[in-house]
């Protein structure tokens, strides 16, 4: 069994980030609500606990507490912000409300040699309301900041620690090393959570689940379904049948890329179903966005069902659910769970088809999914692909969908993508300072064809043609987004190329709305 560190979530926005950092230290970590049933947590045989931050005050009625099974475990513990206060409170120390909340950058100075924080001074990201007035018995102060004599505390004998700042955020540059020291040196967890070991464990789990049965997979070219499918293929080979539906709404060369990656390179049984004509017929004269989505979803499902029947209606279906989906859908705070949008299931699978799901990515973060994809030999362009909506180009081809208009959109989109790729802007990079400020690159970038014609002049001829809007955003979670500050000369080059190379377009505009109030897609 893999050594595991359990992160108990007290409601901080950074809780997932803590688990990710632990895994970056190559130790497996899972996140549980602070009041999860003890048996569920103990089943993982944790090597240590991290208590996250959170918005509450320890003395407030109903405030989250450190569970007894954790306190009684005798295992190392690391409390972060609220977690530190809850630990102090539970162990008999005293927490008092502070007059002011301390929030933002600060510098700490280590005042006691200890295994968690290296000696000297370092910048950290503070965030706490309450303050610790009396340490629990056996604890000493390990570091101080100008505003706090207790920026870090520890009981070196019981290996329990508390930090008043966030080691998990990038604004605490030395924070990752603290987390690594906690999990590897203090908890003595073996750092063996690597893409290779993830693949090995997944293979065993998949084989144990499906036995000799056959398994179906719907490949879309998206990162998650691709990596999930490749993993299942590695585990069970020809027991897997993959179906790829060409809806006619794919981007340039997408079908080819998928067929090459899975068919030729992996030797997978990949059935490509050509549903282009059917889809175009179904979408004829449809312009209303929600109707488009519904028709695409239904046509996709019908095609997929027919194909499933042809290959003997397998009992199992691969699904690319990843860990953040799992964590968010079980969030005790319903407002969090509700964030998962229902419309994202469009182009997904029928509710009345009964499958048992195989979900090999259920415990993986997105960056781990990508690392596993690369280790499985999937091509970089697939593994690093930006998200693409289920209804495909249809929601970017405003107005009526015709093969000609789709061809125009596809060609413009390919030029935009090619130029962004050349400039190294198809991924997001962010500087270490200032949340969200100075983001580079794009999280999602694409072209949209508008059903609006404008007048232009080309050579001596007057033109009257449609408009391409370029959309490019920076975002971390796709719930909010800002428009990408792309270089002017890049935008100029893209516009020029689109006008010169793409038939039917005589004007290019750049969308400078953020989300909210706009959405990322135009429909
Ligand atoms: P919006 O446009 O809502 O998009 O800001 C947020 C993210 O969701 C994607 N998106 C979809 N994905 N089916 C999907 O699978 C859909 O109908 C759909 N609509 C939007 C969008 O591309 C962006 O990444």
Coordinates of C-alpha atoms and ligand atoms in Angstrom, one line a residue:
X1 CA 0.0 0.0 0.0
X2 CA 1.3 3.5 -0.9
X3 CA 2.2 5.7 2.0
X4 CA -0.5 8.3 2.3
X5 CA -0.8 11.8 3.9
X6 CA -4.3 12.8 4.7
X7 CA -5.3 16.5 4.4
X8 CA -8.3 17.4 6.4
X9 CA -10.2 20.2 4.8
X10 CA -11.5 23.0 7.2
X11 CA -12.8 25.0 4.3
X12 CA -9.8 26.8 2.9
X13 CA -9.7 27.7 -0.7
X14 CA -6.2 26.2 -0.8
X15 CA -7.0 22.7 0.5
X16 CA -6.7 21.0 -2.9
X17 CA -3.5 22.9 -3.4
X18 CA -2.0 21.3 -0.2
X19 CA -2.8 17.8 -1.5
X20 CA -1.2 18.7 -4.8
X21 CA 2.0 20.0 -3.2
X22 CA 2.3 16.8 -1.1
X23 CA 2.0 14.8 -4.3
X24 CA 4.6 17.0 -6.0
X25 CA 6.8 15.8 -3.2
X26 CA 5.9 12.3 -4.6
X27 CA 3.9 11.2 -1.7
X28 CA 0.3 10.2 -2.2
X29 CA -2.3 12.4 -0.5
X30 CA -6.0 12.5 -0.2
X31 CA -8.3 15.3 0.9
X32 CA -11.2 14.7 3.3
X33 CA -13.8 17.0 4.8
X34 CA -12.7 17.6 8.5
X35 CA -15.8 15.7 9.7
X36 CA -15.5 12.7 7.3
X37 CA -16.2 9.3 8.9
X38 CA -13.1 8.1 10.8
X39 CA -13.3 4.7 9.2
X40 CA -13.0 6.2 5.7
X41 CA -9.9 8.1 6.6
X42 CA -8.3 5.3 8.6
X43 CA -8.8 2.8 5.7
X44 CA -5.9 4.6 4.0
X45 CA -3.5 4.0 7.0
X46 CA -2.2 7.5 6.9
X47 CA 1.4 8.3 7.8
X48 CA 0.5 11.8 9.0
X49 CA -2.2 14.5 8.9
X50 CA -2.2 18.0 7.5
X51 CA -5.0 20.3 8.9
X52 CA -5.9 23.0 6.3
X53 CA -6.8 26.6 6.9
X54 CA -10.4 27.7 7.0
X55 CA -12.6 30.7 7.5
X56 CA -14.0 29.9 11.0
X57 CA -13.0 31.0 14.5
X58 CA -12.2 28.1 16.9
X59 CA -14.6 29.4 19.6
X60 CA -17.5 30.0 17.2
X61 CA -20.5 27.7 17.9
X62 CA -20.2 24.6 15.7
X63 CA -16.6 25.5 14.6
X64 CA -14.8 22.6 13.0
X65 CA -12.6 20.6 15.5
X66 CA -9.6 18.3 15.1
X67 CA -11.2 14.9 15.2
X68 CA -10.4 12.6 18.2
X69 CA -9.1 9.8 16.0
X70 CA -6.5 12.2 14.6
X71 CA -5.4 13.5 18.0
X72 CA -5.2 9.9 19.4
X73 CA -3.3 8.6 16.4
X74 CA 0.2 9.6 17.7
X75 CA 1.1 10.5 14.1
X76 CA 2.8 13.7 13.0
X77 CA 0.5 16.6 12.3
X78 CA 0.8 19.9 10.5
X79 CA -1.8 22.6 11.2
X80 CA -1.9 25.5 8.7
X81 CA -3.6 28.8 9.8
X82 CA -7.0 27.6 11.1
X83 CA -5.6 24.1 11.4
X84 CA -2.9 25.5 13.7
X85 CA -5.5 27.2 15.8
X86 CA -7.8 24.2 16.0
X87 CA -4.7 22.1 17.0
X88 CA -3.8 24.6 19.7
X89 CA -7.4 24.7 21.0
X90 CA -7.6 20.9 21.0
X91 CA -4.4 20.5 22.9
X92 CA -5.2 22.9 25.7
X93 CA -3.6 26.1 24.4
X94 CA -5.4 29.4 24.1
X95 CA -6.5 31.2 20.9
X96 CA -7.7 34.8 21.0
X97 CA -9.5 36.9 18.4
X98 CA -7.0 39.4 17.0
X99 CA -8.2 43.0 16.5
X100 CA -7.0 42.9 12.9
X101 CA -6.7 40.2 10.3
X102 CA -3.2 39.7 9.1
X103 CA -3.2 39.0 5.4
X104 CA -0.6 39.2 2.7
X105 CA 3.2 39.0 2.4
X106 CA 5.4 38.9 5.5
X107 CA 8.9 37.8 6.5
X108 CA 9.5 35.2 9.1
X109 CA 12.7 34.5 11.0
X110 CA 13.5 31.0 12.3
X111 CA 14.3 31.2 16.1
X112 CA 14.7 27.5 16.9
X113 CA 16.5 24.9 14.9
X114 CA 13.8 22.4 13.8
X115 CA 13.2 19.8 11.1
X116 CA 10.4 21.8 9.3
X117 CA 11.7 25.3 8.6
X118 CA 15.3 26.1 7.5
X119 CA 17.3 28.6 9.5
X120 CA 17.3 32.3 8.6
X121 CA 14.7 34.6 7.2
X122 CA 12.2 34.0 4.4
X123 CA 9.1 35.5 2.8
X124 CA 5.8 33.9 3.5
X125 CA 2.1 34.5 2.7
X126 CA 0.2 35.2 6.0
X127 CA -3.5 34.8 6.4
X128 CA -5.0 34.6 9.9
X129 CA -7.6 36.3 11.9
X130 CA -7.2 34.9 15.4
X131 CA -3.9 34.7 17.2
X132 CA -2.4 32.2 19.5
X133 CA -2.0 33.5 23.1
X134 CA -0.8 30.4 24.9
X135 CA 0.9 27.5 23.3
X136 CA -0.2 24.0 24.2
X137 CA 2.0 22.1 26.6
X138 CA 5.2 20.8 25.1
X139 CA 5.1 23.3 22.2
X140 CA 7.7 26.0 21.4
X141 CA 7.8 28.9 19.0
X142 CA 9.9 28.0 15.9
X143 CA 9.7 31.2 13.9
X144 CA 8.4 34.8 14.4
X145 CA 7.3 37.6 12.1
X146 CA 7.3 41.3 12.9
X147 CA 3.6 41.0 13.8
X148 CA 3.6 37.7 15.5
X149 CA 6.0 36.0 18.0
X150 CA 4.4 32.7 16.9
X151 CA 4.5 32.5 13.1
X152 CA 5.3 28.8 13.6
X153 CA 5.1 26.4 16.5
X154 CA 6.1 22.8 17.1
X155 CA 6.4 20.0 19.6
X156 CA 9.5 18.3 18.4
X157 CA 8.8 15.2 20.5
X158 CA 5.3 14.4 19.3
X159 CA 6.1 15.8 15.8
X160 CA 3.2 18.2 15.7
X161 CA 3.6 21.5 14.1
X162 CA 1.6 24.7 13.3
X163 CA 2.1 27.4 10.7
X164 CA 0.4 30.7 10.7
X165 CA 1.1 31.2 7.0
X166 CA 0.3 29.2 3.9
X167 CA 3.2 27.0 2.8
X168 CA 1.2 25.7 -0.1
X169 CA 1.0 28.9 -2.1
X170 CA 3.6 30.2 -4.5
X171 CA 3.9 33.4 -2.5
X172 CA 5.7 31.3 0.1
X173 CA 8.7 30.3 -2.0
X174 CA 10.1 28.0 0.7
X175 CA 6.8 26.5 1.4
X176 CA 7.1 23.5 -0.8
X177 CA 10.3 22.5 1.0
X178 CA 8.5 22.7 4.3
X179 CA 5.8 20.4 3.0
X180 CA 8.4 18.0 1.6
X181 CA 10.2 18.0 4.9
X182 CA 7.0 17.3 6.8
X183 CA 5.9 14.4 4.7
X184 CA 9.2 12.8 3.8
X185 CA 11.5 13.6 6.8
X186 CA 8.9 14.0 9.6
X187 CA 6.2 11.5 8.6
X188 CA 8.7 9.3 6.9
X189 CA 6.4 8.6 4.0
X190 CA 8.2 6.9 1.1
X191 CA 8.2 9.3 -1.9
X192 CA 7.2 6.8 -4.6
X193 CA 4.2 8.5 -6.1
X194 CA 5.6 8.8 -9.7
X195 CA 3.9 8.5 -13.1
X196 CA 5.3 5.0 -13.4
X197 CA 3.9 3.9 -10.0
X198 CA 0.6 5.6 -10.7
X199 CA 0.4 3.6 -14.0
X200 CA 1.4 0.4 -12.3
X201 CA -1.3 0.8 -9.5
X202 CA -3.9 1.8 -12.0
X203 CA -3.3 -1.2 -14.1
X204 CA -3.7 -3.5 -11.1
X205 CA -6.9 -1.8 -10.1
X206 CA -8.4 -1.8 -13.6
X207 CA -7.6 -5.5 -14.0
X208 CA -9.1 -6.3 -10.7
X209 CA -12.3 -4.4 -11.6
X210 CA -13.0 -5.7 -15.0
X211 CA -11.5 -9.2 -15.1
X212 CA -12.0 -10.7 -18.6
X213 CA -15.0 -8.5 -19.5
X214 CA -14.9 -6.1 -22.5
X215 CA -14.8 -2.4 -21.9
X216 CA -16.0 0.4 -24.1
X217 CA -14.5 3.9 -24.3
X218 CA -15.7 7.1 -26.0
X219 CA -12.6 8.9 -27.2
X220 CA -13.0 12.6 -27.9
X221 CA -9.5 13.9 -28.3
X222 CA -9.7 15.7 -24.9
X223 CA -6.9 15.2 -22.4
X224 CA -8.8 13.3 -19.7
X225 CA -10.6 10.8 -21.9
X226 CA -7.4 10.2 -23.9
X227 CA -5.3 9.4 -20.9
X228 CA -8.0 7.3 -19.2
X229 CA -8.4 5.3 -22.4
X230 CA -4.7 4.8 -22.9
X231 CA -4.4 3.6 -19.3
X232 CA -7.2 1.1 -19.7
X233 CA -5.6 -0.1 -22.9
X234 CA -2.3 -0.6 -21.2
X235 CA -4.1 -2.7 -18.5
X236 CA -6.3 -4.9 -20.7
X237 CA -5.3 -4.5 -24.3
X238 CA -7.8 -5.8 -26.8
X239 CA -10.6 -6.2 -24.2
X240 CA -11.0 -2.5 -24.8
X241 CA -13.0 -1.1 -27.7
X242 CA -12.6 2.6 -28.3
X243 CA -15.2 4.6 -30.3
X244 CA -14.4 8.0 -31.8
X245 CA -17.4 9.8 -33.3
X246 CA -16.5 12.3 -36.0
X247 CA -19.4 14.8 -35.6
X248 CA -18.1 17.1 -38.3
X249 CA -17.6 19.6 -35.5
X250 CA -13.9 18.8 -34.8
X251 CA -11.0 21.2 -35.2
X252 CA -8.5 21.0 -38.0
X253 CA -6.7 17.6 -38.2
X254 CA -8.2 16.5 -34.9
X255 CA -9.6 13.2 -36.3
X256 CA -6.2 12.4 -37.8
X257 CA -4.4 13.2 -34.6
X258 CA -6.6 10.9 -32.6
X259 CA -6.5 8.1 -35.1
X260 CA -2.7 8.3 -35.2
X261 CA -2.2 8.5 -31.5
X262 CA -4.5 5.6 -30.6
X263 CA -4.7 3.5 -33.7
X264 CA -1.3 3.7 -35.4
X265 CA 0.9 4.5 -32.4
X266 CA -0.8 2.3 -29.7
X267 CA -2.3 -0.4 -31.7
X268 CA -5.6 0.1 -30.1
X269 CA -8.9 -1.1 -31.5
X270 CA -10.3 2.2 -32.4
X271 CA -13.6 2.5 -34.4
X272 CA -14.1 5.9 -36.0
X273 CA -17.7 6.5 -36.7
X274 CA -18.5 9.0 -39.4
X275 CA -21.6 10.9 -38.3
X276 CA -20.9 14.1 -40.2
X277 CA -23.8 13.9 -42.6
X278 CA -26.3 12.9 -40.0
X279 CA -25.1 15.8 -37.8
X280 CA -25.3 18.3 -40.6
X281 CA -28.8 17.2 -41.5
X282 CA -29.9 17.4 -37.8
X283 CA -28.5 20.9 -37.5
X284 CA -29.9 22.3 -40.7
X285 CA -31.5 25.7 -40.1
X286 CA -30.9 25.5 -36.3
X287 CA -29.4 28.7 -34.8
X288 CA -30.6 28.8 -31.2
X289 CA -27.7 27.8 -29.0
X290 CA -29.5 25.5 -26.5
X291 CA -31.3 23.7 -29.4
X292 CA -27.9 23.2 -31.1
X293 CA -26.5 21.7 -27.9
X294 CA -29.5 19.4 -27.5
X295 CA -29.5 18.1 -31.0
X296 CA -25.7 17.5 -31.0
X297 CA -26.0 15.6 -27.7
X298 CA -28.9 13.5 -29.0
X299 CA -27.2 12.7 -32.3
X300 CA -24.0 11.8 -30.5
X301 CA -25.8 9.5 -28.1
X302 CA -27.7 7.7 -30.9
X303 CA -24.5 7.1 -32.9
X304 CA -22.7 5.9 -29.8
X305 CA -25.5 3.6 -28.8
X306 CA -25.7 2.0 -32.2
X307 CA -21.9 1.4 -32.1
X308 CA -22.0 -0.1 -28.6
X309 CA -24.7 -2.5 -29.8
X310 CA -22.5 -3.5 -32.8
X311 CA -19.7 -4.5 -30.5
X312 CA -21.9 -6.5 -28.2
X313 CA -22.9 -3.8 -25.6
X314 CA -20.0 -4.1 -23.2
X315 CA -20.7 -3.9 -19.4
X316 CA -18.0 -1.4 -18.6
X317 CA -17.4 2.1 -19.8
X318 CA -14.3 4.2 -19.3
X319 CA -14.8 7.7 -18.0
X320 CA -12.2 10.4 -17.5
X321 CA -13.4 11.7 -14.1
X322 CA -10.5 13.4 -12.3
X323 CA -9.9 14.1 -8.6
X324 CA -11.1 17.7 -8.4
X325 CA -14.5 16.6 -9.9
X326 CA -14.7 14.0 -7.1
X327 CA -13.7 16.3 -4.4
X328 CA -16.0 19.1 -5.5
X329 CA -19.0 16.9 -5.9
X330 CA -18.8 15.7 -2.4
X331 CA -18.1 19.1 -0.9
X332 CA -20.1 19.5 2.3
X333 CA -20.9 23.1 1.2
X334 CA -23.5 22.6 -1.4
X335 CA -22.7 25.9 -3.1
X336 CA -19.4 24.4 -4.0
X337 CA -20.9 21.1 -5.4
X338 CA -23.3 23.1 -7.5
X339 CA -20.5 24.7 -9.4
X340 CA -20.2 21.7 -11.7
X341 CA -22.2 22.8 -14.7
X342 CA -24.8 20.5 -16.0
X343 CA -24.4 21.7 -19.6
X344 CA -21.0 20.2 -19.6
X345 CA -22.6 16.8 -19.8
X346 CA -23.8 17.6 -23.3
X347 CA -22.0 15.4 -25.7
X348 CA -21.6 13.1 -22.7
X349 CA -23.3 9.8 -22.4
X350 CA -26.9 8.7 -22.1
X351 CA -28.4 8.3 -18.7
X352 CA -30.5 5.3 -19.7
X353 CA -27.5 3.3 -20.9
X354 CA -26.4 1.2 -18.0
X355 CA -22.7 0.8 -17.7
X356 CA -20.4 0.2 -14.8
X357 CA -17.9 3.0 -14.9
X358 CA -14.1 2.4 -15.0
X359 CA -12.6 5.7 -13.8
X360 CA -8.8 5.3 -13.7
X361 CA -8.1 9.0 -13.1
X362 CA -10.5 9.4 -10.2
X363 CA -7.6 10.1 -7.8
X364 CA -5.5 12.2 -10.1
X365 CA -5.0 16.0 -10.4
X366 CA -4.8 17.5 -13.9
X367 CA -1.1 17.8 -13.8
X368 CA -0.7 14.2 -12.8
X369 CA -3.1 13.2 -15.6
X370 CA -0.8 14.9 -18.1
X371 CA 2.4 13.4 -16.6
X372 CA 0.8 9.9 -16.8
X373 CA -0.3 10.7 -20.4
X374 CA 3.3 11.6 -21.3
X375 CA 4.6 8.5 -19.6
X376 CA 2.2 6.4 -21.6
X377 CA 3.6 7.8 -24.8
X378 CA 0.7 10.0 -25.8
X379 CA 1.8 12.8 -28.1
X380 CA 2.4 16.2 -26.4
X381 CA -0.2 18.0 -28.6
X382 CA -2.8 15.7 -27.1
X383 CA -1.6 15.8 -23.5
X384 CA -1.2 19.6 -23.4
X385 CA -4.4 20.3 -25.4
X386 CA -6.6 23.1 -24.2
X387 CA -10.2 22.2 -23.2
X388 CA -12.6 21.9 -26.0
X389 CA -16.4 21.9 -25.5
X390 CA -18.4 18.8 -26.1
X391 CA -20.6 20.4 -28.8
X392 CA -17.4 21.3 -30.6
X393 CA -17.2 24.0 -33.2
X394 CA -21.0 24.3 -33.3
X395 CA -20.9 26.7 -30.3
X396 CA -18.3 28.8 -32.0
X397 CA -20.1 28.9 -35.4
X398 CA -22.7 31.4 -34.5
X399 CA -25.9 31.3 -36.6
X400 CA -26.5 28.5 -39.0
X401 CA -24.1 25.6 -39.2
X402 CA -23.1 24.6 -42.7
X403 CA -20.1 22.7 -43.9
X404 CA -18.8 25.8 -45.7
X405 CA -19.0 28.0 -42.6
X406 CA -17.4 25.3 -40.5
X407 CA -14.5 25.1 -43.0
X408 CA -14.0 28.8 -42.7
X409 CA -14.0 28.7 -38.9
X410 CA -11.7 25.7 -38.8
X411 CA -9.2 27.4 -41.0
X412 CA -9.2 30.6 -39.0
X413 CA -8.9 28.7 -35.8
X414 CA -6.0 26.7 -37.0
X415 CA -4.1 29.9 -38.0
X416 CA -4.7 31.4 -34.6
X417 CA -3.6 28.2 -32.8
X418 CA -0.5 27.9 -35.0
X419 CA 0.6 31.4 -34.3
X420 CA 0.0 31.1 -30.6
X421 CA 1.9 27.8 -30.6
X422 CA 4.9 29.4 -32.4
X423 CA 4.9 32.3 -29.8
X424 CA 4.8 29.7 -27.0
X425 CA 1.5 31.1 -25.8
X426 CA -0.7 28.0 -25.8
X427 CA -0.1 27.3 -22.2
X428 CA -0.4 29.4 -19.1
X429 CA 2.6 30.6 -17.2
X430 CA 2.5 32.8 -14.3
X431 CA 5.1 34.8 -12.4
X432 CA 5.6 34.0 -8.7
X433 CA 4.2 37.2 -7.4
X434 CA 0.8 38.8 -7.5
X435 CA -2.2 36.5 -7.9
X436 CA -3.3 36.5 -11.4
X437 CA -1.2 39.5 -12.3
X438 CA 1.1 39.3 -15.2
X439 CA -0.2 35.9 -16.4
X440 CA 1.3 34.9 -19.7
X441 CA 0.0 32.7 -22.4
X442 CA -3.6 31.4 -22.7
X443 CA -5.7 28.8 -20.9
X444 CA -8.1 28.7 -23.9
X445 CA -7.9 30.4 -27.2
X446 CA -10.0 30.0 -30.3
X447 CA -11.7 31.6 -33.2
X448 CA -15.5 32.3 -33.5
X449 CA -17.3 32.9 -36.7
X450 CA -20.0 35.6 -36.5
X451 CA -23.1 35.6 -38.7
X452 CA -22.6 39.3 -39.4
X453 CA -21.4 40.7 -42.7
X454 CA -19.4 43.8 -43.0
X455 CA -18.1 45.8 -45.9
X456 CA -14.4 45.7 -46.9
X457 CA -12.2 46.4 -49.8
X458 CA -9.6 44.0 -51.2
X459 CA -7.6 45.1 -54.2
X460 CA -10.1 47.2 -56.2
X461 CA -13.0 45.1 -55.1
X462 CA -15.6 45.8 -52.5
X463 CA -16.2 42.8 -50.3
X464 CA -19.2 41.9 -48.1
X465 CA -18.2 39.0 -45.8
X466 CA -18.4 37.6 -42.4
X467 CA -16.4 38.4 -39.2
X468 CA -14.0 36.3 -37.2
X469 CA -13.7 37.1 -33.5
X470 CA -10.6 35.9 -31.7
X471 CA -11.1 34.8 -28.1
X472 CA -8.2 34.1 -25.7
X473 CA -8.4 34.0 -22.0
X474 CA -6.2 33.4 -18.9
X475 CA -7.8 31.5 -16.1
X476 CA -7.1 28.9 -13.5
X477 CA -10.5 27.3 -13.0
X478 CA -12.5 28.4 -16.0
X479 CA -15.2 29.8 -13.6
X480 CA -13.8 33.3 -14.0
X481 CA -11.4 34.4 -16.7
X482 CA -9.7 37.5 -18.0
X483 CA -8.9 38.2 -21.6
X484 CA -5.4 37.5 -22.5
X485 CA -3.1 40.5 -23.2
X486 CA -1.7 39.1 -26.4
X487 CA 1.1 41.0 -28.1
X488 CA -0.2 43.5 -30.8
X489 CA 2.1 42.2 -33.5
X490 CA 0.9 38.6 -32.9
X491 CA -2.7 39.8 -33.2
X492 CA -1.8 41.7 -36.3
X493 CA -0.1 38.7 -37.9
X494 CA -3.1 36.4 -37.1
X495 CA -5.6 38.9 -38.6
X496 CA -3.5 39.4 -41.7
X497 CA -3.2 35.7 -42.3
X498 CA -6.9 35.0 -41.7
X499 CA -7.9 37.7 -44.2
X500 CA -5.4 36.5 -46.8
X501 CA -5.8 32.7 -46.3
X502 CA -9.3 32.1 -45.3
X503 CA -12.2 32.3 -47.7
X504 CA -15.3 34.3 -46.7
X505 CA -13.8 36.5 -44.0
X506 CA -12.9 40.2 -44.4
X507 CA -12.7 41.4 -40.8
X508 CA -11.1 40.1 -37.6
X509 CA -11.9 41.5 -34.1
X510 CA -10.4 40.6 -30.7
X511 CA -12.8 39.9 -27.8
X512 CA -11.7 42.0 -24.7
X513 CA -14.5 41.0 -22.3
X514 CA -13.7 39.1 -19.1
X515 CA -15.9 36.4 -17.4
X516 CA -18.1 37.5 -15.8
X517 CA -19.9 39.4 -17.4
X518 CA -19.2 37.4 -20.6
X519 CA -18.6 33.7 -20.8
X520 CA -15.6 32.1 -22.4
X521 CA -17.5 30.6 -25.3
X522 CA -19.8 32.8 -27.4
X523 CA -22.8 30.5 -27.2
Ligands
LIG1 P1 -18.1 29.2 -20.5 O1 -18.4 29.5 -21.9 O2 -19.3 28.7 -19.7 O3 -17.1 28.0 -20.5 O4 -17.4 30.3 -19.8 C1 -16.4 27.5 -19.4 C2 -15.6 26.3 -19.9 O5 -16.5 25.2 -20.2 C3 -16.4 24.9 -21.6 N1 -17.7 24.7 -22.1 C4 -18.3 23.5 -22.4 N2 -17.8 22.2 -22.3 N3 -19.8 21.3 -23.1 C5 -18.5 21.2 -22.7 O6 -18.1 20.0 -22.6 C6 -20.4 22.5 -23.3 O7 -21.5 22.7 -23.7 C7 -19.6 23.7 -22.9 N4 -19.8 25.0 -22.9 C8 -18.7 25.6 -22.4 C9 -15.7 26.0 -22.3 O8 -15.0 25.6 -23.4 C10 -14.8 26.5 -21.2 O9 -13.6 25.7 -21.1

